[in-house]
CSV table of C-alpha atoms in Angstrom, one decimal:
chain,number,residue,atom,x,y,z
A,1,MET,CA,122.3,129.1,82.5
A,2,SER,CA,126.1,127.4,83.6
A,3,ASN,CA,124.0,125.0,85.5
A,4,MET,CA,121.7,124.2,82.3
A,5,LYS,CA,124.1,121.2,81.4
A,6,PHE,CA,123.6,119.6,84.9
A,7,SER,CA,119.5,120.1,84.6
A,8,PHE,CA,117.3,117.1,85.7
A,9,LEU,CA,117.1,114.4,83.4
A,10,ILE,CA,113.8,114.0,81.4
A,11,PHE,CA,115.1,111.7,78.6
A,12,SER,CA,113.4,113.3,75.3
A,13,LEU,CA,110.8,114.6,77.3
A,14,LEU,CA,108.9,117.7,76.3
A,15,ILE,CA,107.6,120.0,79.2
A,16,ILE,CA,104.9,122.3,78.1
A,17,LEU,CA,105.3,125.3,80.1
A,18,SER,CA,102.2,127.6,81.2
A,19,ASN,CA,102.8,129.8,78.3
A,20,CYS,CA,102.4,126.7,76.2
A,21,THR,CA,106.3,127.1,75.0
A,22,ALA,CA,107.5,123.6,74.3
A,23,GLN,CA,111.1,122.7,75.3
A,24,LYS,CA,112.9,119.7,74.5
A,25,HIS,CA,115.8,118.7,77.2
A,26,ARG,CA,118.2,116.6,76.8
A,27,PRO,CA,120.0,115.0,79.7
A,28,ALA,CA,123.4,115.9,81.3
A,29,THR,CA,126.7,113.6,81.0
A,30,GLY,CA,127.7,114.2,84.2
A,31,SER,CA,127.1,112.1,87.8
A,32,GLN,CA,124.0,110.8,88.7
A,33,ASP,CA,123.7,113.5,91.4
A,34,GLN,CA,124.5,116.3,88.8
A,35,ALA,CA,121.6,114.9,86.2
A,36,ALA,CA,119.1,114.8,88.9
A,37,SER,CA,119.1,118.4,89.7
A,38,SER,CA,115.9,120.5,90.3
A,39,PRO,CA,113.7,120.7,87.5
A,40,SER,CA,113.2,124.4,88.2
A,41,GLU,CA,116.4,124.9,86.3
A,42,MET,CA,114.8,124.0,82.9
A,43,ILE,CA,112.8,127.2,83.2
A,44,SER,CA,114.3,130.3,82.5
A,45,SER,CA,114.5,133.0,85.0
A,46,ASP,CA,111.8,135.1,83.4
A,47,GLN,CA,109.6,132.3,83.5
A,48,GLN,CA,109.9,131.7,87.1
A,49,VAL,CA,107.1,132.5,89.4
A,50,THR,CA,107.0,132.1,93.2
A,51,SER,CA,103.8,131.3,94.6
A,52,SER,CA,103.6,134.5,96.5
A,53,GLN,CA,104.0,136.5,92.7
A,54,GLN,CA,101.4,134.2,90.9
A,55,PRO,CA,98.0,135.6,91.6
A,56,GLU,CA,95.2,133.1,92.7
A,57,ALA,CA,93.5,131.7,89.6
A,58,GLN,CA,91.7,128.6,88.5
A,59,ALA,CA,94.2,125.9,87.7
A,60,ILE,CA,94.1,124.4,84.1
A,61,PRO,CA,94.3,120.6,83.7
A,62,GLY,CA,96.9,119.7,81.0
A,63,ALA,CA,94.0,118.1,78.9
A,64,GLU,CA,92.3,121.4,78.6
A,65,ARG,CA,95.4,122.5,76.8
A,66,ILE,CA,94.7,121.1,73.3
A,67,SER,CA,96.2,123.3,71.1
A,68,VAL,CA,99.7,122.3,72.8
A,69,TYR,CA,99.3,118.4,72.1
A,70,LEU,CA,96.9,118.0,69.4
A,71,PRO,CA,99.5,118.6,66.7
A,72,LEU,CA,101.5,115.6,68.4
A,73,ILE,CA,98.7,113.3,68.4
A,74,LYS,CA,96.6,114.1,65.0
A,75,GLY,CA,97.1,111.4,62.5
A,76,LYS,CA,98.2,108.7,64.9
A,77,ARG,CA,96.8,105.7,66.6
A,78,ILE,CA,95.9,106.5,70.3
A,79,GLY,CA,95.4,104.3,73.3
A,80,ILE,CA,94.1,106.3,76.5
A,81,PHE,CA,94.1,105.3,79.9
A,82,ALA,CA,91.1,107.1,81.3
A,83,ASN,CA,87.9,107.6,83.4
A,84,GLN,CA,85.2,109.8,84.2
A,85,THR,CA,87.9,112.5,85.7
A,86,SER,CA,89.3,112.8,82.4
A,87,THR,CA,87.5,115.8,81.1
A,88,VAL,CA,87.8,119.0,79.0
A,89,GLY,CA,85.8,121.6,80.7
A,90,ASP,CA,82.1,119.8,80.9
A,91,THR,CA,83.1,117.2,78.0
A,92,HIS,CA,84.9,113.9,78.4
A,93,LEU,CA,88.3,114.0,76.9
A,94,VAL,CA,87.7,110.8,74.8
A,95,ASP,CA,84.2,112.7,73.3
A,96,THR,CA,86.4,115.9,72.6
A,97,LEU,CA,89.3,114.2,71.0
A,98,LYS,CA,87.2,112.0,68.8
A,99,LYS,CA,85.0,115.2,67.5
A,100,LEU,CA,88.6,116.6,66.6
A,101,GLY,CA,89.4,113.8,64.1
A,102,VAL,CA,92.0,112.0,66.8
A,103,ASP,CA,91.9,108.1,65.9
A,104,ILE,CA,91.6,106.4,69.4
A,105,LYS,CA,91.7,102.8,69.1
A,106,VAL,CA,91.4,101.6,72.6
A,107,ILE,CA,90.6,103.1,75.9
A,108,PHE,CA,92.1,101.5,79.2
A,109,GLY,CA,90.1,101.6,82.4
A,110,PRO,CA,91.2,101.9,86.0
A,111,GLU,CA,89.8,100.6,89.1
A,112,HIS,CA,86.0,101.9,89.3
A,113,GLY,CA,86.0,101.6,85.3
A,114,PHE,CA,86.1,104.1,82.4
A,115,ARG,CA,82.9,105.6,83.8
A,116,GLY,CA,83.6,105.6,87.3
A,117,THR,CA,80.6,103.6,88.7
A,118,ALA,CA,82.0,100.2,90.0
A,119,ASP,CA,82.6,99.6,93.7
A,120,ALA,CA,86.1,99.5,95.3
A,121,GLY,CA,87.8,96.3,94.7
A,122,GLU,CA,85.2,95.2,92.1
A,123,LYS,CA,86.1,93.5,89.2
A,124,VAL,CA,85.4,95.0,85.6
A,125,GLY,CA,85.7,93.1,82.6
A,126,ASN,CA,86.4,94.3,79.0
A,127,TYR,CA,83.6,95.7,76.6
A,128,VAL,CA,82.8,98.3,74.2
A,129,ASP,CA,81.6,101.6,75.3
A,130,GLN,CA,78.1,102.4,74.1
A,131,LYS,CA,78.8,106.1,73.5
A,132,THR,CA,81.9,106.0,71.7
A,133,GLY,CA,82.0,102.4,70.4
A,134,VAL,CA,85.6,102.1,71.8
A,135,PRO,CA,86.7,99.0,73.0
A,136,ILE,CA,87.6,99.4,76.6
A,137,VAL,CA,90.3,97.1,78.6
A,138,SER,CA,90.0,96.8,82.3
A,139,LEU,CA,93.6,97.4,84.0
A,140,TYR,CA,92.4,96.1,87.6
A,141,GLY,CA,92.4,93.2,89.0
A,142,ASN,CA,94.3,90.1,87.4
A,143,LYS,CA,95.1,92.1,84.5
A,144,ARG,CA,97.2,95.5,85.6
A,145,LYS,CA,99.1,95.9,82.2
A,146,PRO,CA,98.0,96.6,78.9
A,147,SER,CA,99.7,93.4,77.0
A,148,ALA,CA,101.7,93.8,73.7
A,149,GLU,CA,98.8,92.6,71.8
A,150,ASP,CA,96.7,95.3,73.2
A,151,LEU,CA,99.4,97.5,72.0
A,152,LYS,CA,100.2,96.3,68.6
A,153,ASP,CA,98.1,98.8,66.7
A,154,ILE,CA,98.7,101.7,68.7
A,155,ASP,CA,101.4,104.7,67.9
A,156,ILE,CA,100.9,106.6,71.2
A,157,LEU,CA,99.6,106.2,74.7
A,158,ILE,CA,98.0,108.9,76.8
A,159,PHE,CA,97.6,109.1,80.4
A,160,ASP,CA,94.8,111.4,81.8
A,161,ILE,CA,93.5,110.4,85.0
A,162,GLN,CA,92.6,112.7,88.2
A,163,ASP,CA,94.5,111.7,91.5
A,164,VAL,CA,94.0,112.8,95.1
A,165,GLY,CA,97.6,112.6,96.2
A,166,CYS,CA,96.9,109.7,98.8
A,167,ARG,CA,99.2,106.5,98.3
A,168,PHE,CA,96.6,104.3,98.9
A,169,TYR,CA,94.5,105.8,96.2
A,170,THR,CA,95.4,103.0,93.6
A,171,ILE,CA,95.7,105.6,90.5
A,172,ILE,CA,99.3,105.8,91.3
A,173,SER,CA,99.8,102.2,91.1
A,174,SER,CA,97.9,102.0,87.8
A,175,LEU,CA,99.8,104.9,86.5
A,176,GLN,CA,103.3,102.7,87.5
A,177,ASP,CA,101.9,99.6,85.6
A,178,PHE,CA,100.6,101.6,82.5
A,179,MET,CA,104.1,103.4,82.1
A,180,GLU,CA,106.1,100.2,82.4
A,181,ALA,CA,104.0,98.7,79.8
A,182,ALA,CA,104.6,101.7,77.6
A,183,PHE,CA,108.4,102.0,77.8
A,184,GLU,CA,108.8,98.0,77.6
A,185,ASN,CA,106.9,97.9,74.7
A,186,GLY,CA,108.5,101.0,73.2
A,187,LYS,CA,105.3,103.2,72.8
A,188,PRO,CA,105.5,106.9,73.2
A,189,LEU,CA,103.7,108.2,76.4
A,190,MET,CA,102.2,111.3,77.2
A,191,ILE,CA,100.7,112.2,80.7
A,192,LEU,CA,98.0,115.0,80.8
A,193,ASP,CA,98.9,116.5,84.2
A,194,ARG,CA,96.3,117.6,86.7
A,195,PRO,CA,96.3,119.5,89.7
A,196,ASN,CA,96.7,117.6,93.0
A,197,PRO,CA,93.7,118.5,95.5
A,198,ASN,CA,95.8,117.4,98.4
A,199,GLY,CA,98.9,118.9,96.7
A,200,PHE,CA,100.1,121.3,99.6
A,201,TYR,CA,101.6,119.0,102.5
A,202,VAL,CA,103.5,116.2,102.5
A,203,ASP,CA,102.9,113.6,105.5
A,204,GLY,CA,102.6,110.2,106.9
A,205,PRO,CA,104.7,106.9,107.2
A,206,VAL,CA,106.9,106.1,104.4
A,207,LEU,CA,106.1,102.6,103.1
A,208,ASP,CA,108.4,99.9,103.7
A,209,PRO,CA,109.0,97.9,100.5
A,210,LYS,CA,108.5,94.6,102.7
A,211,PHE,CA,104.8,96.0,102.6
A,212,LYS,CA,104.7,96.9,99.1
A,213,SER,CA,101.0,96.4,97.6
A,214,PHE,CA,98.4,97.8,94.9
A,215,VAL,CA,97.7,100.1,97.7
A,216,GLY,CA,101.3,101.3,97.9
A,217,MET,CA,103.9,100.2,95.8
A,218,GLN,CA,106.7,102.9,96.3
A,219,PRO,CA,108.7,104.1,99.0
A,220,VAL,CA,106.5,107.3,99.4
A,221,PRO,CA,104.6,108.9,102.3
A,222,VAL,CA,100.7,108.6,102.8
A,223,VAL,CA,100.5,112.1,101.3
A,224,TYR,CA,103.4,112.8,98.8
A,225,GLY,CA,102.5,116.5,97.4
A,226,MET,CA,103.1,116.0,93.9
A,227,THR,CA,101.2,115.8,90.6
A,228,ILE,CA,100.3,112.7,88.6
A,229,ALA,CA,102.8,113.9,85.8
A,230,GLU,CA,105.5,114.8,88.9
A,231,TYR,CA,105.2,111.4,90.4
A,232,ALA,CA,105.8,109.9,87.1
A,233,LEU,CA,108.9,111.6,86.8
A,234,MET,CA,110.3,110.6,90.1
A,235,ILE,CA,109.3,107.1,89.6
A,236,ALA,CA,111.1,106.9,86.4
A,237,GLY,CA,113.9,108.9,87.2
A,238,GLU,CA,114.6,107.1,90.6
A,239,LYS,CA,114.3,103.7,88.6
A,240,TRP,CA,111.5,102.4,90.6
A,241,LEU,CA,110.1,101.0,87.4
A,242,SER,CA,110.5,97.3,86.3
A,243,GLU,CA,114.2,96.5,84.7
A,244,LYS,CA,113.2,96.3,81.4
A,245,ALA,CA,111.3,99.7,81.8
A,246,ASN,CA,114.2,101.3,83.5
A,247,GLN,CA,116.5,100.2,80.4
A,248,LYS,CA,114.2,101.6,78.3
A,249,TYR,CA,114.0,104.7,79.8
A,250,ASP,CA,117.6,105.3,80.1
A,251,TYR,CA,117.6,104.5,76.2
A,252,TYR,CA,115.5,107.7,75.8
A,253,ARG,CA,117.8,109.7,77.4
A,254,THR,CA,120.1,110.0,73.9
A,255,ALA,CA,117.1,108.8,71.5
A,256,ASP,CA,116.0,111.2,68.7
A,257,ASN,CA,112.7,112.0,67.9
A,258,SER,CA,111.4,112.1,64.3
A,259,PRO,CA,108.2,112.8,62.4
A,260,ASP,CA,107.0,109.2,63.1
A,261,THR,CA,107.7,109.2,67.1
A,262,PRO,CA,107.5,113.1,67.8
A,263,PHE,CA,108.6,112.8,71.7
A,264,HIS,CA,109.1,109.2,74.0
A,265,PHE,CA,107.9,110.8,76.9
A,266,GLN,CA,106.0,113.8,77.2
A,267,VAL,CA,104.3,115.8,80.0
A,268,ILE,CA,101.4,118.5,79.4
A,269,LYS,CA,101.5,120.8,82.4
A,270,CYS,CA,98.9,122.3,84.5
A,271,GLY,CA,98.4,126.3,83.9
A,272,ASN,CA,98.0,128.6,86.6
A,273,TYR,CA,99.1,126.0,89.5
A,274,THR,CA,101.3,125.9,92.3
A,275,HIS,CA,101.7,123.5,95.3
A,276,ASN,CA,99.5,126.2,97.6
A,277,SER,CA,97.0,125.6,95.1
A,278,LYS,CA,93.5,124.5,96.7
A,279,TYR,CA,92.1,122.9,93.5
A,280,VAL,CA,88.4,121.8,93.7
A,281,LEU,CA,87.6,119.0,91.7
A,282,PRO,CA,84.8,119.3,89.2
A,283,VAL,CA,84.0,115.5,88.8
A,284,ARG,CA,84.2,113.0,91.6
A,285,PRO,CA,87.2,111.1,91.5
A,286,SER,CA,85.5,107.8,92.8
A,287,PRO,CA,82.5,106.9,94.1
A,288,ASN,CA,83.5,107.2,97.8
A,289,LEU,CA,85.2,110.5,97.3
A,290,PRO,CA,81.9,112.2,96.4
A,291,GLU,CA,83.1,116.1,97.4
A,292,ILE,CA,86.3,117.7,98.1
A,293,GLN,CA,86.0,117.3,102.3
A,294,SER,CA,85.9,113.6,101.8
A,295,ILE,CA,89.1,114.1,99.6
A,296,TYR,CA,90.7,116.2,102.3
A,297,LEU,CA,90.1,113.7,104.8
A,298,TYR,CA,90.7,110.7,102.9
A,299,PRO,CA,94.8,110.3,104.2
A,300,SER,CA,93.6,110.7,107.8
A,301,THR,CA,90.2,108.4,108.0
A,302,CYS,CA,91.1,105.6,105.1
A,303,PHE,CA,93.0,103.7,107.9
A,304,PHE,CA,89.5,102.9,109.3
A,305,GLU,CA,89.4,100.5,106.3
A,306,GLY,CA,92.0,98.2,107.9
A,307,THR,CA,89.7,98.2,111.2
A,308,VAL,CA,86.3,96.7,112.0
A,309,PHE,CA,85.0,100.3,111.9
A,310,SER,CA,82.9,101.6,109.2
A,311,GLU,CA,84.7,104.3,107.3
A,312,GLY,CA,81.2,105.7,106.0
A,313,ARG,CA,81.0,103.7,103.0
A,314,GLY,CA,77.1,103.2,102.3
A,315,THR,CA,76.3,106.6,103.4
A,316,ASP,CA,76.4,109.9,101.7
A,317,LYS,CA,79.2,110.9,103.4
A,318,PRO,CA,81.9,108.2,103.2
A,319,PHE,CA,85.3,108.8,105.0
A,320,GLU,CA,83.4,111.9,106.6
A,321,VAL,CA,81.5,109.7,108.8
A,322,PHE,CA,82.8,106.4,110.9
A,323,GLY,CA,82.0,104.4,114.1
A,324,HIS,CA,80.9,101.3,115.4
A,325,PRO,CA,77.7,99.6,116.7
A,326,LEU,CA,79.6,99.1,120.0
A,327,LEU,CA,80.3,102.7,120.7
A,328,SER,CA,78.4,104.9,122.9
A,329,LYS,CA,75.1,105.7,122.0
A,330,ASP,CA,75.8,109.4,122.8
A,331,LEU,CA,77.7,110.0,119.9
A,332,TYR,CA,76.9,110.5,116.4
A,333,SER,CA,74.8,107.8,115.0
A,334,PHE,CA,74.4,106.7,111.0
A,335,VAL,CA,73.4,103.5,109.3
A,336,PRO,CA,75.3,102.2,106.2
A,337,LYS,CA,73.2,100.8,103.2
A,338,PRO,CA,74.3,99.5,100.1
A,339,ASN,CA,74.4,102.4,97.4
A,340,GLU,CA,76.4,103.0,94.0
A,341,GLY,CA,80.0,102.2,94.5
A,342,ALA,CA,79.6,100.6,98.0
A,343,LYS,CA,77.3,97.6,97.4
A,344,SER,CA,78.9,95.6,100.3
A,345,SER,CA,80.7,97.0,103.1
A,346,LYS,CA,81.1,96.6,107.1
A,347,HIS,CA,77.9,97.1,109.0
A,348,TYR,CA,75.1,97.5,106.7
A,349,PHE,CA,71.8,98.3,108.1
A,350,GLU,CA,73.5,98.1,111.8
A,351,THR,CA,73.2,101.6,113.7
A,352,CYS,CA,76.6,102.8,114.2
A,353,TYR,CA,78.0,105.7,116.5
A,354,GLY,CA,81.0,107.7,116.3
A,355,TRP,CA,82.1,111.0,114.5
A,356,ASN,CA,80.7,113.4,111.7
A,357,LEU,CA,83.7,115.4,110.4
A,358,HIS,CA,81.5,116.9,107.8
A,359,ASP,CA,81.6,120.6,107.3
A,360,GLU,CA,82.3,123.5,104.9
A,361,PRO,CA,85.2,123.0,103.0
A,362,GLY,CA,87.4,126.2,104.6
A,363,LYS,CA,86.6,124.5,108.1
A,364,VAL,CA,87.4,120.9,107.3
A,365,LEU,CA,90.7,122.5,105.5
A,366,GLN,CA,91.4,123.8,109.0
A,367,GLU,CA,90.6,120.6,111.1
A,368,VAL,CA,93.0,118.9,108.7
A,369,ASN,CA,95.6,121.6,109.2
A,370,GLY,CA,98.2,120.4,106.4
A,371,ARG,CA,98.8,117.3,108.1
A,372,ILE,CA,97.5,113.7,108.7
A,373,GLN,CA,95.5,113.6,111.9
A,374,LEU,CA,95.6,110.5,114.1
A,375,LYS,CA,93.9,111.8,117.0
A,376,TRP,CA,90.3,110.3,115.4
A,377,LEU,CA,92.1,107.0,115.0
A,378,LEU,CA,93.4,106.8,118.4
A,379,GLN,CA,90.3,107.9,120.0
A,380,ALA,CA,88.3,105.6,118.4
A,381,TYR,CA,90.9,102.6,119.6
A,382,LYS,CA,90.5,104.3,123.1
A,383,LEU,CA,86.8,104.0,123.1
A,384,PHE,CA,86.3,100.6,121.2
A,385,PRO,CA,85.7,97.8,123.9
A,386,GLY,CA,87.2,95.0,121.9
A,387,LYS,CA,90.7,96.2,121.6
A,388,ASP,CA,91.9,92.5,120.7
A,389,THR,CA,89.2,92.8,117.4
A,390,PHE,CA,89.8,96.5,116.8
A,391,PHE,CA,92.4,95.8,113.5
A,392,LEU,CA,91.1,93.6,111.1
A,393,LYS,CA,92.9,90.0,110.6
A,394,THR,CA,93.7,90.6,106.8
A,395,ASN,CA,96.8,92.9,107.4
A,396,HIS,CA,94.9,95.6,105.3
A,397,PHE,CA,95.8,98.0,108.0
A,398,ASP,CA,99.5,97.3,107.8
A,399,ARG,CA,99.2,97.7,103.7
A,400,LEU,CA,97.6,101.0,104.3
A,401,ALA,CA,100.1,102.2,106.9
A,402,GLY,CA,102.9,100.7,104.8
A,403,ASN,CA,104.4,99.1,107.7
A,404,ASP,CA,103.5,97.3,111.0
A,405,ILE,CA,104.8,99.8,113.2
A,406,LEU,CA,101.8,102.1,113.5
A,407,MET,CA,99.5,99.3,114.5
A,408,GLN,CA,101.7,98.4,117.2
A,409,GLN,CA,102.3,101.9,118.3
A,410,ILE,CA,98.3,102.3,118.6
A,411,LYS,CA,98.5,99.1,120.7
A,412,ASP,CA,101.1,100.6,123.0
A,413,GLY,CA,99.4,103.6,123.7
A,414,LYS,CA,101.9,105.9,122.1
A,415,SER,CA,100.9,109.4,121.6
A,416,GLU,CA,100.3,111.2,118.4
A,417,ASP,CA,103.4,113.3,118.9
A,418,GLU,CA,105.2,110.4,119.3
A,419,ILE,CA,104.1,108.6,116.5
A,420,ARG,CA,104.6,111.6,114.0
A,421,LYS,CA,107.9,112.1,115.5
A,422,SER,CA,108.7,108.4,114.2
A,423,TRP,CA,108.1,109.5,110.7
A,424,GLU,CA,110.3,112.2,110.6
A,425,PRO,CA,113.6,110.4,109.3
A,426,GLY,CA,111.4,108.8,106.4
A,427,LEU,CA,109.9,112.3,105.2
A,428,ALA,CA,113.2,114.2,105.4
A,429,GLN,CA,114.3,111.5,103.1
A,430,PHE,CA,111.6,111.5,100.7
A,431,LYS,CA,111.3,115.4,100.5
A,432,THR,CA,114.9,115.5,99.1
A,433,ILE,CA,113.8,113.0,96.4
A,434,ARG,CA,110.4,114.9,95.7
A,435,LYS,CA,112.1,118.3,95.3
A,436,LYS,CA,114.1,116.9,92.1
A,437,TYR,CA,111.0,116.2,90.2
A,438,LEU,CA,108.7,119.2,91.0
A,439,LEU,CA,107.2,121.0,88.0
A,440,TYR,CA,105.6,123.6,90.2
A,441,PRO,CA,106.5,126.1,92.2
A,442,ASP,CA,106.5,124.4,96.0
A,443,PHE,CA,104.4,125.4,99.2
A,444,GLU,CA,107.6,125.4,101.2
């Protein structure tokens, strides 16, 4: 292809295609615009498959394609960022790799911990995993990046955690910190990609950098429609990492591989996946997202975290039920109580009145309709008697929204259509950026 020299810059990155063919891509020498062209150009025409041509099949996470990446990590000292979603079939990836003789020196754990049982925001310390005997370093709370000391005996870093495709789900923030640590310390990084259960649309306000926090670190919308690997390519390609990490990524454009360093930054792609896929997670990604219905609703109902309403924590349907004790008793009622992953939250042991959105997965998908639904938030504000106290004083709502505009729009009585129209310029700009980094056929 004549356009190949302008193909998307994935510097010394091996993209493992769905037919298990490994291809090494070097950067173009042209302008930045030329170098950032669509990644579809890296796939020869006979390998491209449109979503309409591809038969419906179960998506295959990158972690399950062991024969592709095992030769690259065998004999190396491995550090792996993982949690309970890091599975190969019914077996944890760490257990699988250890049985295959891979030398795993350290496991890094995100929010909710390596085994995924900690509360949202709960501090998790370092410990030794009883099952594997491997030391676990927590990367949540005060320590968000591996230190140079953590990495001194590591040859290769692996990232394999299931994302849910929502900006305020903190896995993408942990990913960024992990990428920065890998690049800053010159450690090769492999990302085992996984399907995005909310990867079939893009919606919501784009984050204003003034509201950057761990629940939103980059100027992306609430729903960004990318897999974890596509997102990683974007934040690297757009130079959204630390200055030192960006410099090292630039160096990787021309760096040669060697037997000691078989790659610098590598993605193992999913098989049988497109952005039209409706992927149902085999393992709950966190204690308060126990089923696919809660994952579908999460981008719309997590805003209640920034209000005085219960978002359903302490029930068996978090993010599917929400309400408050002061609403009409004619509404759906529930009583939140402490449980695994939600030992403390709002209105425990109080009867709350509100909404129950739980239904069959297909009907919940229809209700969401490929967009963030603001109607429940607007209705809740309208019905709540104490408008001045609806939003928490912690600014958490603004951090979730990524701006202070949405709260004011709700207070001003703006309609959902008016609010959504204000998102359009930011969404259009983001979609242009997003397209450059897609590894799979898109939904539009």
